[in-house]
Coordinates of C-alpha atoms and ligand atoms in Angstrom, one line a residue:
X8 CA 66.7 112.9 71.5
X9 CA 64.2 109.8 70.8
X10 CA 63.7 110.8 66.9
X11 CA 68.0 111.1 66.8
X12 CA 68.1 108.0 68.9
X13 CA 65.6 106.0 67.0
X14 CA 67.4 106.8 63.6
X15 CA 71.0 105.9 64.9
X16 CA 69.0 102.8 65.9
X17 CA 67.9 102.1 62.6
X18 CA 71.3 102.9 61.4
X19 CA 72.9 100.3 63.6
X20 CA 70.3 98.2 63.0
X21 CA 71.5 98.1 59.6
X22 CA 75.1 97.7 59.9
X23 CA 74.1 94.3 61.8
X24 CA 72.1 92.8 59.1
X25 CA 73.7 93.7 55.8
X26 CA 77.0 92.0 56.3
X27 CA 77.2 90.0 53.0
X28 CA 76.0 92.7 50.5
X29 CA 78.8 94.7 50.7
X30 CA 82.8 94.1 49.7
X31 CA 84.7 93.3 52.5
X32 CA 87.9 95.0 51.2
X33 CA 87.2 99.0 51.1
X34 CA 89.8 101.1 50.9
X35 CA 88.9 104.3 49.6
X36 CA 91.8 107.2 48.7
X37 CA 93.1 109.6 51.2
X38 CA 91.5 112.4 48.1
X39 CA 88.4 111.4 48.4
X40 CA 88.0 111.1 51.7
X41 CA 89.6 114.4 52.4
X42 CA 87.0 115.6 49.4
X43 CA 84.3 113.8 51.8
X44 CA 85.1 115.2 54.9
X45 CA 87.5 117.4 55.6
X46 CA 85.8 120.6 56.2
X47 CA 86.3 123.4 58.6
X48 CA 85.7 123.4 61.8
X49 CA 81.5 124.0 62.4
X50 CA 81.4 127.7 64.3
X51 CA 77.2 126.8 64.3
X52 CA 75.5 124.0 65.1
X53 CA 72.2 122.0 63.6
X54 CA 68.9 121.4 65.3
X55 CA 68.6 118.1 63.1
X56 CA 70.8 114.9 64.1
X57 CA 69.8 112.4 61.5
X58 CA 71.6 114.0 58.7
X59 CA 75.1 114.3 60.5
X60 CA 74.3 110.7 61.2
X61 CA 73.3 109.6 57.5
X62 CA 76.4 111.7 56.3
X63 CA 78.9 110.5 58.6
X64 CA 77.5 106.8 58.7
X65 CA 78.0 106.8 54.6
X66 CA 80.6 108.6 53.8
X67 CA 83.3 107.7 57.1
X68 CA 82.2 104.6 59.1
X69 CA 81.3 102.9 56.0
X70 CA 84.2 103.4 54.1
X71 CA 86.0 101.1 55.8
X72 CA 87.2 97.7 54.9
X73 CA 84.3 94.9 57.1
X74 CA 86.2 92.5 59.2
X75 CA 82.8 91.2 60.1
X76 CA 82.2 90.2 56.2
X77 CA 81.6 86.2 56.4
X78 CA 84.5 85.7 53.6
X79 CA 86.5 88.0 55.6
X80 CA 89.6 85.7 56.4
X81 CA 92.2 88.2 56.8
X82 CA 93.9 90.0 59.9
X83 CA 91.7 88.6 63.0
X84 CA 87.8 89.0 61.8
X85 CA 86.0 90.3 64.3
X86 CA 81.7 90.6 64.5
X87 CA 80.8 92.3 67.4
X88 CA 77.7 91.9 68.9
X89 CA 74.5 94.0 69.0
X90 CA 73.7 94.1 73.0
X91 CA 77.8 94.9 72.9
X92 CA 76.5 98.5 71.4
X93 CA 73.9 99.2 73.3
X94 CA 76.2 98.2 76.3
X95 CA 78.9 100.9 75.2
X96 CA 76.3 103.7 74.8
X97 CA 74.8 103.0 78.0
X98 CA 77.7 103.0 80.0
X99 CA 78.5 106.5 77.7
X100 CA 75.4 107.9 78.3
X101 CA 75.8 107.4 82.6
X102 CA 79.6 108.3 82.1
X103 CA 80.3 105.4 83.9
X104 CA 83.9 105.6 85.0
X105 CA 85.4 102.3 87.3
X106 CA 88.0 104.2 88.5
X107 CA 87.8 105.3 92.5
X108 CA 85.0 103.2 94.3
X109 CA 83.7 106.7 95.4
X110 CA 83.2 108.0 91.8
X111 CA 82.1 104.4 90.1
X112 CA 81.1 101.8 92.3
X113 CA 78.5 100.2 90.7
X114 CA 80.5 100.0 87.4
X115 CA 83.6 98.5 89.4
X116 CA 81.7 96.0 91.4
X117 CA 80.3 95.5 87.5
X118 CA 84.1 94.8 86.3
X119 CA 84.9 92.9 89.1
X120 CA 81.9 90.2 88.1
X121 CA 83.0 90.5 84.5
X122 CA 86.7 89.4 85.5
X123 CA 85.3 87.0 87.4
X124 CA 83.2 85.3 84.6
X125 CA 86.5 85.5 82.4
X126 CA 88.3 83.6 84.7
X127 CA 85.7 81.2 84.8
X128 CA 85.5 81.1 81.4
X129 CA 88.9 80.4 80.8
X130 CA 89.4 77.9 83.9
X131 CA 91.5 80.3 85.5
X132 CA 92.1 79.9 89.3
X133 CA 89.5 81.3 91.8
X134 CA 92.9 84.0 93.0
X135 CA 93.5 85.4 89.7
X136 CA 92.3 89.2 88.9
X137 CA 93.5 91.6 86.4
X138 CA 91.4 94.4 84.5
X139 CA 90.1 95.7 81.3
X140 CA 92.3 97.8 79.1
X141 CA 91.8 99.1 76.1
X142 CA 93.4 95.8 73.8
X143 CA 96.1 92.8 73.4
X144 CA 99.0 95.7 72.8
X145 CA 98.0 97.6 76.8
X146 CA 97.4 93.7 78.3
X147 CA 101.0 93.2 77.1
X148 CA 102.5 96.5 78.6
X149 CA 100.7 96.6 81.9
X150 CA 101.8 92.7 82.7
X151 CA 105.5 93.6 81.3
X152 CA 105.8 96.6 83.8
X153 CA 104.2 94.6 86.6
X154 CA 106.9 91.7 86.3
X155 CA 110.0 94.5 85.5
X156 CA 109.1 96.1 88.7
X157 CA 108.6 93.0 90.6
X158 CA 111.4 91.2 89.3
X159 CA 113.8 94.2 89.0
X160 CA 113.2 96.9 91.5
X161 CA 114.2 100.4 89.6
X162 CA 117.4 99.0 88.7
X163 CA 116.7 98.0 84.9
X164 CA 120.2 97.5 84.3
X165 CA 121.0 94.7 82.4
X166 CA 117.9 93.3 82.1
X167 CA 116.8 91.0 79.9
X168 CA 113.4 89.4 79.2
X169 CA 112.9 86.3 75.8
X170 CA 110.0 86.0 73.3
X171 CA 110.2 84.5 70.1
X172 CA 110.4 85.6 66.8
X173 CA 106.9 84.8 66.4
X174 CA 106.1 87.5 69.2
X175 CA 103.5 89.9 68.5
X176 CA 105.4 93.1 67.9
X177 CA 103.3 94.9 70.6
X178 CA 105.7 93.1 72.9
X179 CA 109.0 94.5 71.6
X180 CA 107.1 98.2 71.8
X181 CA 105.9 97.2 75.7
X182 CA 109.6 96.5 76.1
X183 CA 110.5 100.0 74.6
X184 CA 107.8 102.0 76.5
X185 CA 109.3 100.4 79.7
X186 CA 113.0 101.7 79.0
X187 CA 114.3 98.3 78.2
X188 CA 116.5 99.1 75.3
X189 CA 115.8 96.7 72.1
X190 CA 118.8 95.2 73.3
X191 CA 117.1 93.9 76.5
X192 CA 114.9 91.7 74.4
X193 CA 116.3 89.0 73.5
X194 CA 114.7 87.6 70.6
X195 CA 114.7 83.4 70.0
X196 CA 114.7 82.4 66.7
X197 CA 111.3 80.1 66.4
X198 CA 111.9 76.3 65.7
X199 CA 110.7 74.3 62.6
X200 CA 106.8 74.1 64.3
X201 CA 107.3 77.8 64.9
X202 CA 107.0 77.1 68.9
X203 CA 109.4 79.3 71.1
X204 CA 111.8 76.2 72.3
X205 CA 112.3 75.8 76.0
X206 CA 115.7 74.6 75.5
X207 CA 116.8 77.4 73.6
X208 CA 115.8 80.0 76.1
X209 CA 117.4 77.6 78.9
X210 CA 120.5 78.0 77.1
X211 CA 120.0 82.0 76.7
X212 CA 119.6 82.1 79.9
X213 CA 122.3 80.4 81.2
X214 CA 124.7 82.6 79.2
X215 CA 123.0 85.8 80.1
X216 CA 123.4 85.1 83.8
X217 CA 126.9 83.5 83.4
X218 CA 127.7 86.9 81.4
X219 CA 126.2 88.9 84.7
X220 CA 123.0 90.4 83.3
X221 CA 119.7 90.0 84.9
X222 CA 117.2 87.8 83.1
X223 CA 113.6 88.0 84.6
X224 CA 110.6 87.1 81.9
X225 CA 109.5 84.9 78.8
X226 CA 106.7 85.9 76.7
X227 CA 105.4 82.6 75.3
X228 CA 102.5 83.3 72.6
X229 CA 99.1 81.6 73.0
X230 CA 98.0 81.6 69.2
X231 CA 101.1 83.6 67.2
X232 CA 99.1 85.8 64.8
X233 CA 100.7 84.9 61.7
X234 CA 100.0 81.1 62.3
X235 CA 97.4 80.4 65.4
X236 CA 100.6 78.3 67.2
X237 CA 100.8 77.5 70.4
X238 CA 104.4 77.9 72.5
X239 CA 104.9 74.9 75.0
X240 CA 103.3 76.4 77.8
X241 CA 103.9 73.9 80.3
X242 CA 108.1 73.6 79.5
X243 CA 108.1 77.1 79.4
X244 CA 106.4 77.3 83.1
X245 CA 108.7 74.6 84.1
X246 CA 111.8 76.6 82.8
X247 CA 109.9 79.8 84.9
X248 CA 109.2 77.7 87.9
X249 CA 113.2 76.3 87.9
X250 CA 115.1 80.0 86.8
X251 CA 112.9 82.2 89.3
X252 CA 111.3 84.0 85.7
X253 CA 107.8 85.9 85.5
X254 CA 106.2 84.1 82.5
X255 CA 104.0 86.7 80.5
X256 CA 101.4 84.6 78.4
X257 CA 100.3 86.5 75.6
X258 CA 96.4 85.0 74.3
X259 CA 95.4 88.0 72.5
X260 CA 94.3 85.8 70.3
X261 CA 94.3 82.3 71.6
X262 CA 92.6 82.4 75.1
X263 CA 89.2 82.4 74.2
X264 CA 90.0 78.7 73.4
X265 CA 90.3 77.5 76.6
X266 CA 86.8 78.0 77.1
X267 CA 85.9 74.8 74.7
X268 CA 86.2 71.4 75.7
X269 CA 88.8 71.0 73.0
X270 CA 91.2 73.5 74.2
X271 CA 90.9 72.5 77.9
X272 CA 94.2 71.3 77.6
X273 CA 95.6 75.3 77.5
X274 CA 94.2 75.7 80.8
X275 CA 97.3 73.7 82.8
X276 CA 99.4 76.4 80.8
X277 CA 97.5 79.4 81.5
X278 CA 96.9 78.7 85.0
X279 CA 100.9 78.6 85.7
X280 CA 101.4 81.9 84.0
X281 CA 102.0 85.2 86.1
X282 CA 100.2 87.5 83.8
X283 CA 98.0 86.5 80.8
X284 CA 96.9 88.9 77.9
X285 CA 93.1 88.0 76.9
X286 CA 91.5 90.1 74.0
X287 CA 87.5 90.0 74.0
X288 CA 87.4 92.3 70.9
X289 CA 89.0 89.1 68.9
X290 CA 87.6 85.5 69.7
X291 CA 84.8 86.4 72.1
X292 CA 83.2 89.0 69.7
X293 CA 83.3 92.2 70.9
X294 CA 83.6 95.5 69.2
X295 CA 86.9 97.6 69.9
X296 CA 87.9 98.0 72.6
X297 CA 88.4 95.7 75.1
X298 CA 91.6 93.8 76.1
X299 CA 92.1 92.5 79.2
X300 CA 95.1 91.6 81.6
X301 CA 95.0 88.8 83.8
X302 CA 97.4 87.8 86.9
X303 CA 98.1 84.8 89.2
X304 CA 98.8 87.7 92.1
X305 CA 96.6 90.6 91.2
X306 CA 98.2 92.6 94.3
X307 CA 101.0 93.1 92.1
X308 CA 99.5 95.4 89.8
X309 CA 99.0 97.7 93.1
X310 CA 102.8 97.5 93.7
X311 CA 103.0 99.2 90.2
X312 CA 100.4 101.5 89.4
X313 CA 98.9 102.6 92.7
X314 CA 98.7 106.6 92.5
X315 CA 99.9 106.3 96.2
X316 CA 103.3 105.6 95.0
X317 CA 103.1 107.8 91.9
X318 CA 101.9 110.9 94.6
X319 CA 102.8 114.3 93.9
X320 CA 100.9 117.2 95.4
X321 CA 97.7 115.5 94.7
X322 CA 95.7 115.9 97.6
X323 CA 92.2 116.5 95.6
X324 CA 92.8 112.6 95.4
X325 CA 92.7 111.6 99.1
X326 CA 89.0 111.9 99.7
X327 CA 89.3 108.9 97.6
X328 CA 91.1 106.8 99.5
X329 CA 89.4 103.2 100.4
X330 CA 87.5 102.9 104.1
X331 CA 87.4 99.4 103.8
X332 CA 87.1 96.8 101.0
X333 CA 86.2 98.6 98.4
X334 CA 88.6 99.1 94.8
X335 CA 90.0 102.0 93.1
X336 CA 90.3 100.2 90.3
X337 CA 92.2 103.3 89.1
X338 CA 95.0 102.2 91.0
X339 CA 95.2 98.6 89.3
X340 CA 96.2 100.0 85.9
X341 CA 97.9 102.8 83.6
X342 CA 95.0 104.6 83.1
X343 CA 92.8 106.8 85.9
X344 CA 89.7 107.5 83.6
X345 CA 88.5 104.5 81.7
X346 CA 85.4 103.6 80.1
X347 CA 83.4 100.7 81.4
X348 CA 84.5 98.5 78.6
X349 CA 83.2 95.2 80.9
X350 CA 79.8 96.5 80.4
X351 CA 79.4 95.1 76.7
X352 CA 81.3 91.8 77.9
X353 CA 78.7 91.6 80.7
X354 CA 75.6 92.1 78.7
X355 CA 76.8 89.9 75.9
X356 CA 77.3 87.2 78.2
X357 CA 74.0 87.3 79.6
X358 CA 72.1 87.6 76.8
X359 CA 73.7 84.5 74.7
X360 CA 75.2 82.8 77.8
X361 CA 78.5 81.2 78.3
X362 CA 77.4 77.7 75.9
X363 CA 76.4 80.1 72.9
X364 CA 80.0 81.6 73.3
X365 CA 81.5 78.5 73.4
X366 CA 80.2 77.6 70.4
X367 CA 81.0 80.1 68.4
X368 CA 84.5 79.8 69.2
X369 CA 84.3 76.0 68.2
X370 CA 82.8 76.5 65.2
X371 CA 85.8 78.7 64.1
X372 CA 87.8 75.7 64.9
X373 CA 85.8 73.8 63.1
X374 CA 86.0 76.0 59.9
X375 CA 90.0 76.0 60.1
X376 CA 89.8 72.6 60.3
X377 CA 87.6 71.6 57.2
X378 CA 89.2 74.6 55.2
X379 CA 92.4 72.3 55.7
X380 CA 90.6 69.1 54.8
X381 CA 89.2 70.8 51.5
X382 CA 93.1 71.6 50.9
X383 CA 94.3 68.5 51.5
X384 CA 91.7 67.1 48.6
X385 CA 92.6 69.4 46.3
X386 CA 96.3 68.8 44.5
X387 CA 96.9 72.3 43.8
X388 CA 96.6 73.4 47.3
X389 CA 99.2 72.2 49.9
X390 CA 98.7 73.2 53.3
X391 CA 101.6 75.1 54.9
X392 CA 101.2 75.1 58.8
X393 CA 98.1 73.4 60.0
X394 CA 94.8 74.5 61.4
X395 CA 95.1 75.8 64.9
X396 CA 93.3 78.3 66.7
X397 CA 91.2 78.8 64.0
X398 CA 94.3 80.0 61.8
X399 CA 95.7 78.1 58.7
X400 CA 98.8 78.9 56.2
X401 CA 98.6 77.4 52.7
X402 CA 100.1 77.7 49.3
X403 CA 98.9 77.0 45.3
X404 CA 101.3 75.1 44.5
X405 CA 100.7 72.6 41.3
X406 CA 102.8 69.7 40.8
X407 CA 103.1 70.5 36.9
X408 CA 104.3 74.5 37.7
X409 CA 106.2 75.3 35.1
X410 CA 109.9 75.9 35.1
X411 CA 110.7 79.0 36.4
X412 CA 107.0 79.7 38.1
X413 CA 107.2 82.4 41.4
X414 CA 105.4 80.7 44.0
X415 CA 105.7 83.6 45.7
X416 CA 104.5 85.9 43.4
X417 CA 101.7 83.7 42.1
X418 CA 100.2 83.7 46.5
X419 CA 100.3 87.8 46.0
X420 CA 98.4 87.6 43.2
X421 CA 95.9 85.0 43.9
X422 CA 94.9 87.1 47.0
X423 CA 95.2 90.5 44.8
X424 CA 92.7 88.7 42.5
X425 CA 90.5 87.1 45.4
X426 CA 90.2 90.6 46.9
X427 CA 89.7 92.3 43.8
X428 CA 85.9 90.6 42.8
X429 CA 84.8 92.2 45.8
X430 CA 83.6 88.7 47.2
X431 CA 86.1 88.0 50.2
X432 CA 89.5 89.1 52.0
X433 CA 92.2 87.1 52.1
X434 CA 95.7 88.1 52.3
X435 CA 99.7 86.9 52.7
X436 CA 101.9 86.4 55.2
X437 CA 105.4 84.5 55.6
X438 CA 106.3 81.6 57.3
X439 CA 110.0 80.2 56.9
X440 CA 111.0 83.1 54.3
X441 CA 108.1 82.2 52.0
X442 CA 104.9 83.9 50.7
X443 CA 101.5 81.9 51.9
X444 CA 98.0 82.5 52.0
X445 CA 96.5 82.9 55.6
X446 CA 93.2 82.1 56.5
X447 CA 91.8 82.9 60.0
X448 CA 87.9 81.5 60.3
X449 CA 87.0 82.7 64.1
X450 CA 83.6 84.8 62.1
X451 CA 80.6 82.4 63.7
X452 CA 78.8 84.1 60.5
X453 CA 81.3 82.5 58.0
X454 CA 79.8 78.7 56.6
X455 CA 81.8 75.7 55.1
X456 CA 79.8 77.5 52.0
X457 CA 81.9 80.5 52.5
X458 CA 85.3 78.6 53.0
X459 CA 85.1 76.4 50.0
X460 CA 83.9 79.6 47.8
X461 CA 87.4 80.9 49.1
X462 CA 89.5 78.1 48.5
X463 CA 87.8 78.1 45.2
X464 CA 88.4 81.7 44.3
X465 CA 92.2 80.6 45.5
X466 CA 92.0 77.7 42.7
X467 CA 90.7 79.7 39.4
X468 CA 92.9 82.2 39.9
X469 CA 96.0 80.2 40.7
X470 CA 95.3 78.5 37.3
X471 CA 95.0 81.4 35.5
X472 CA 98.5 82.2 36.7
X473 CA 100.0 79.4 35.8
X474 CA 98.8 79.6 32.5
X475 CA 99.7 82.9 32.1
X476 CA 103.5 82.3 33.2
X477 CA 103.6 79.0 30.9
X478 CA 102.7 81.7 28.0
X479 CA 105.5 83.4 29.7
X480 CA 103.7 86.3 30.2
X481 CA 103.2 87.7 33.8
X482 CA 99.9 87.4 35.8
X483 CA 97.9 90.2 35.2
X484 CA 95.4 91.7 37.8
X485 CA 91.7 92.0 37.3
Ligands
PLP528 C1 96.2 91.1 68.2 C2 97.3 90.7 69.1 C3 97.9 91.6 69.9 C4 97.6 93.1 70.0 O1 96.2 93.3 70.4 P1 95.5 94.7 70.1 O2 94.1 94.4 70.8 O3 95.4 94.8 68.7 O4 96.2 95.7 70.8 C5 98.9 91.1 70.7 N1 99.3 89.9 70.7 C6 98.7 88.9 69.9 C7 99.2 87.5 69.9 C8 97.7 89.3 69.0 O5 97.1 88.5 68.2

């Protein structure tokens, strides 16, 4: 075990330091990684770890594209921490299991501080609870089902619940795993700022009711993923607070803000919301997976998942059953066995404290920020949506393009090109029907070096495809 142990060590070890000497972008074909590894199944086994771990470590782990790469700006980048992994194969090692109190207490009363030091975190109020699940996408369905059964009873029947069309898509597959038909979801066209407007679902609203069906919950977005925007929070608690509607806050990505002095002005917002997605495997730098949902009335999550009211002919289940205070967290939540994911949270927290977190977060702001200031000095670069949360949209866009010039071919290329010298990742999206270039900075490894190497990169290559279309020939791809 110790001469395994100390080489997967050394092996994480490495993973943790070499960061900036390899590509970030690796995507390897299915051939060669079925040539790689698929094998049949092993009848024998092997005395000697270290080579399993050498061959799998090369040839599958590390064939994979590095989100944790410093000019990594694409998707959300994520680091991970190192006392995050020795957290997760601890808690593996004492197949640690906060489910009944009985079975894991000392890993639920380890969750139960965690949540606590999330909350505090994030300003939350001292009655809020919730738990760890697996990421954004469970956060989203647990809360969902909590507010259709408290708001709706088992009568889904003309139900209907609002996001906008910014939504992250794991709310319209929540919505589907909850037998809400896609009709159910009624799906507000963003305004010009890209914010879900508070009038707009008033007006929804008001129909739906007038037309006899049974509105019962927005989904406002705390940091859209596509753009880092903010919905109105506090109209849309307002419009909650007025119409009798659960309001589903969805920071997946945006949360972790409120811990910074800049974004204390989320917390009003988030401490009005019912339920509140938080995703530590994004901005507070843990490896997958660890979502976690939050609640203004954590009771409620008993009134839906509690294996009482699920009860067949389980009786193996009732030595169980709580003598006094203590949780089941097992009944909080979809899942009966779960890993202690609050472990690497925990640890992580401790070892840098809360300031180092905080930080790091604000230095991701701070990137977005002067990555918009170097495109607001630079002609050819006009910035599309502005930084926030750590996110910014921009084009290449020179005034002299020449007649004729795709802008929206020339952004697919310039990231085709930036991606192809192996140097960073940086990728499209659309905002109002057009192709832009999307950065997302939130990597406390990533320097204002690393930014305006991007932005850069971004430059040469947009050039090169003007001048290529003015010879009225296409852009061609390294
Ligand atoms: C990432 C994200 C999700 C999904 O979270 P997973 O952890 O990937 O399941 C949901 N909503 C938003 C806004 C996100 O950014």
């Amino acid at each position: 075990m110790r001469t395994a142990g100390l080489h997967a060590l050394d092996l994480i070890i490495e993973r943790f330091t070499d960061s900036r000497t390899h590509p970030p972008l690796r995507v390897p074909s299915p051939d060669d990684l079925r040539a790689a590894l698929d094998e049949p199944l092993p009848e024998t086994g092997t005395d000697d770890l270290r080579p399993l771990l050498e061959h799998v470590t090369r040839d599958a782990l590390g064939q994979a594209t590095r989100l944790d790469h410093p000019r990594s700006f694409a998707f959300t980048p994520s680091t991970g921490n190192f006392p995050a992994v020795l957290a997760d194969a601890l808690a593996s090692a004492h197949l640690s299991v906060p489910g009944a109190w009985m079975v894991g207490a000392g890993p639920t009363q380890l969750e139960l501080t965690t949540l606590g030091w999330l909350k505090a975190l994030l300003g939350l109020p001292e009655e809020a609870g919730g738990l760890f699940v697996s990421g954004g996408s469970v956060a989203n369905l647990t809360a969902l089902a909590v507010a259709r059964d408290h708001h709706l009873g088992d009568d889904h029947s003309h139900a209907r619940l609002y996001c906008s069309t910014q939504a992250h898509p794991s709310i319209a597959r929540a919505a589907h795993l909850l037998g809400l038909p896609r009709a159910h979801l009624s799906v507000v066209p963003a305004d010009r700022a890209l914010r879900l407007d508070p009038a707009a679902v008033a007006r929804r609203v008001t129909d739906d009711r007038a037309a006899g069906l049974r509105p019962f919950a927005v989904i406002a977005t705390l940091g859209t993923t596509g753009t880092g925007t903010v919905d109105p929070l506090d109209d849309l608690a307002d419009l909650c607070d007025r119409e009798g509607l659960w309001l589903h806050v969805d920071g997946a990505h945006g949360a972790a803000a409120a811990a910074t002095a800049r974004g204390h002005g989320l917390r009003a917002g988030l401490r009005r919301a019912d339920s509140l997605t938080v995703d530590p495997h994004k901005w507070l730098f843990q490896p997958y997976e660890i979502g976690c949902v939050l609640l203004r009335r954590p009771e409620l999550l008993r009134a839906t998942f509690d294996l009482a009211h699920h009860a067949l002919d389980n009786g193996y289940l009732a030595p169980t059953d709580p003598r006094g205070d203590e949780v089941n967290l097992s009944d909080h939540g979809p899942q009966q066995s779960r890993g202690l994911r609050a472990l690497k949270l925990w640890l992580s927290l401790k070892t840098f404290g809360a300031e180092a977190f905080r930080q790091a977060i604000e230095h991701g702001m701070d990137l977005a920020e002067h990555a918009a200031a170097l495109i607001a000095d630079r002609s050819e670069l006009a910035l599309v949506t502005p930084a926030s949360l750590a996110v910014l949209t921009f084009r290449y866009h020179p005034a002299d393009a020449p007649p004729g010039w795709d802008a929206d071919a020339a952004q697919e290329h310039i990231s085709r090109a930036v991606c192809a010298e192996g140097e960073a990742l940086l990728l499209t999206t659309r905002v109002h029907g057009a192709t832009v270039l999307r950065m997302c900075t939130i990597n406390p490894g990533s320097t204002r070096d690393d930014v305006a190497y991007v932005l850069h990169q971004v430059v040469r290559h947009g050039r090169r495809s003007t001048g290529g279309l003015r010879k009225s020939s296409a852009p061609t791809d390294r």
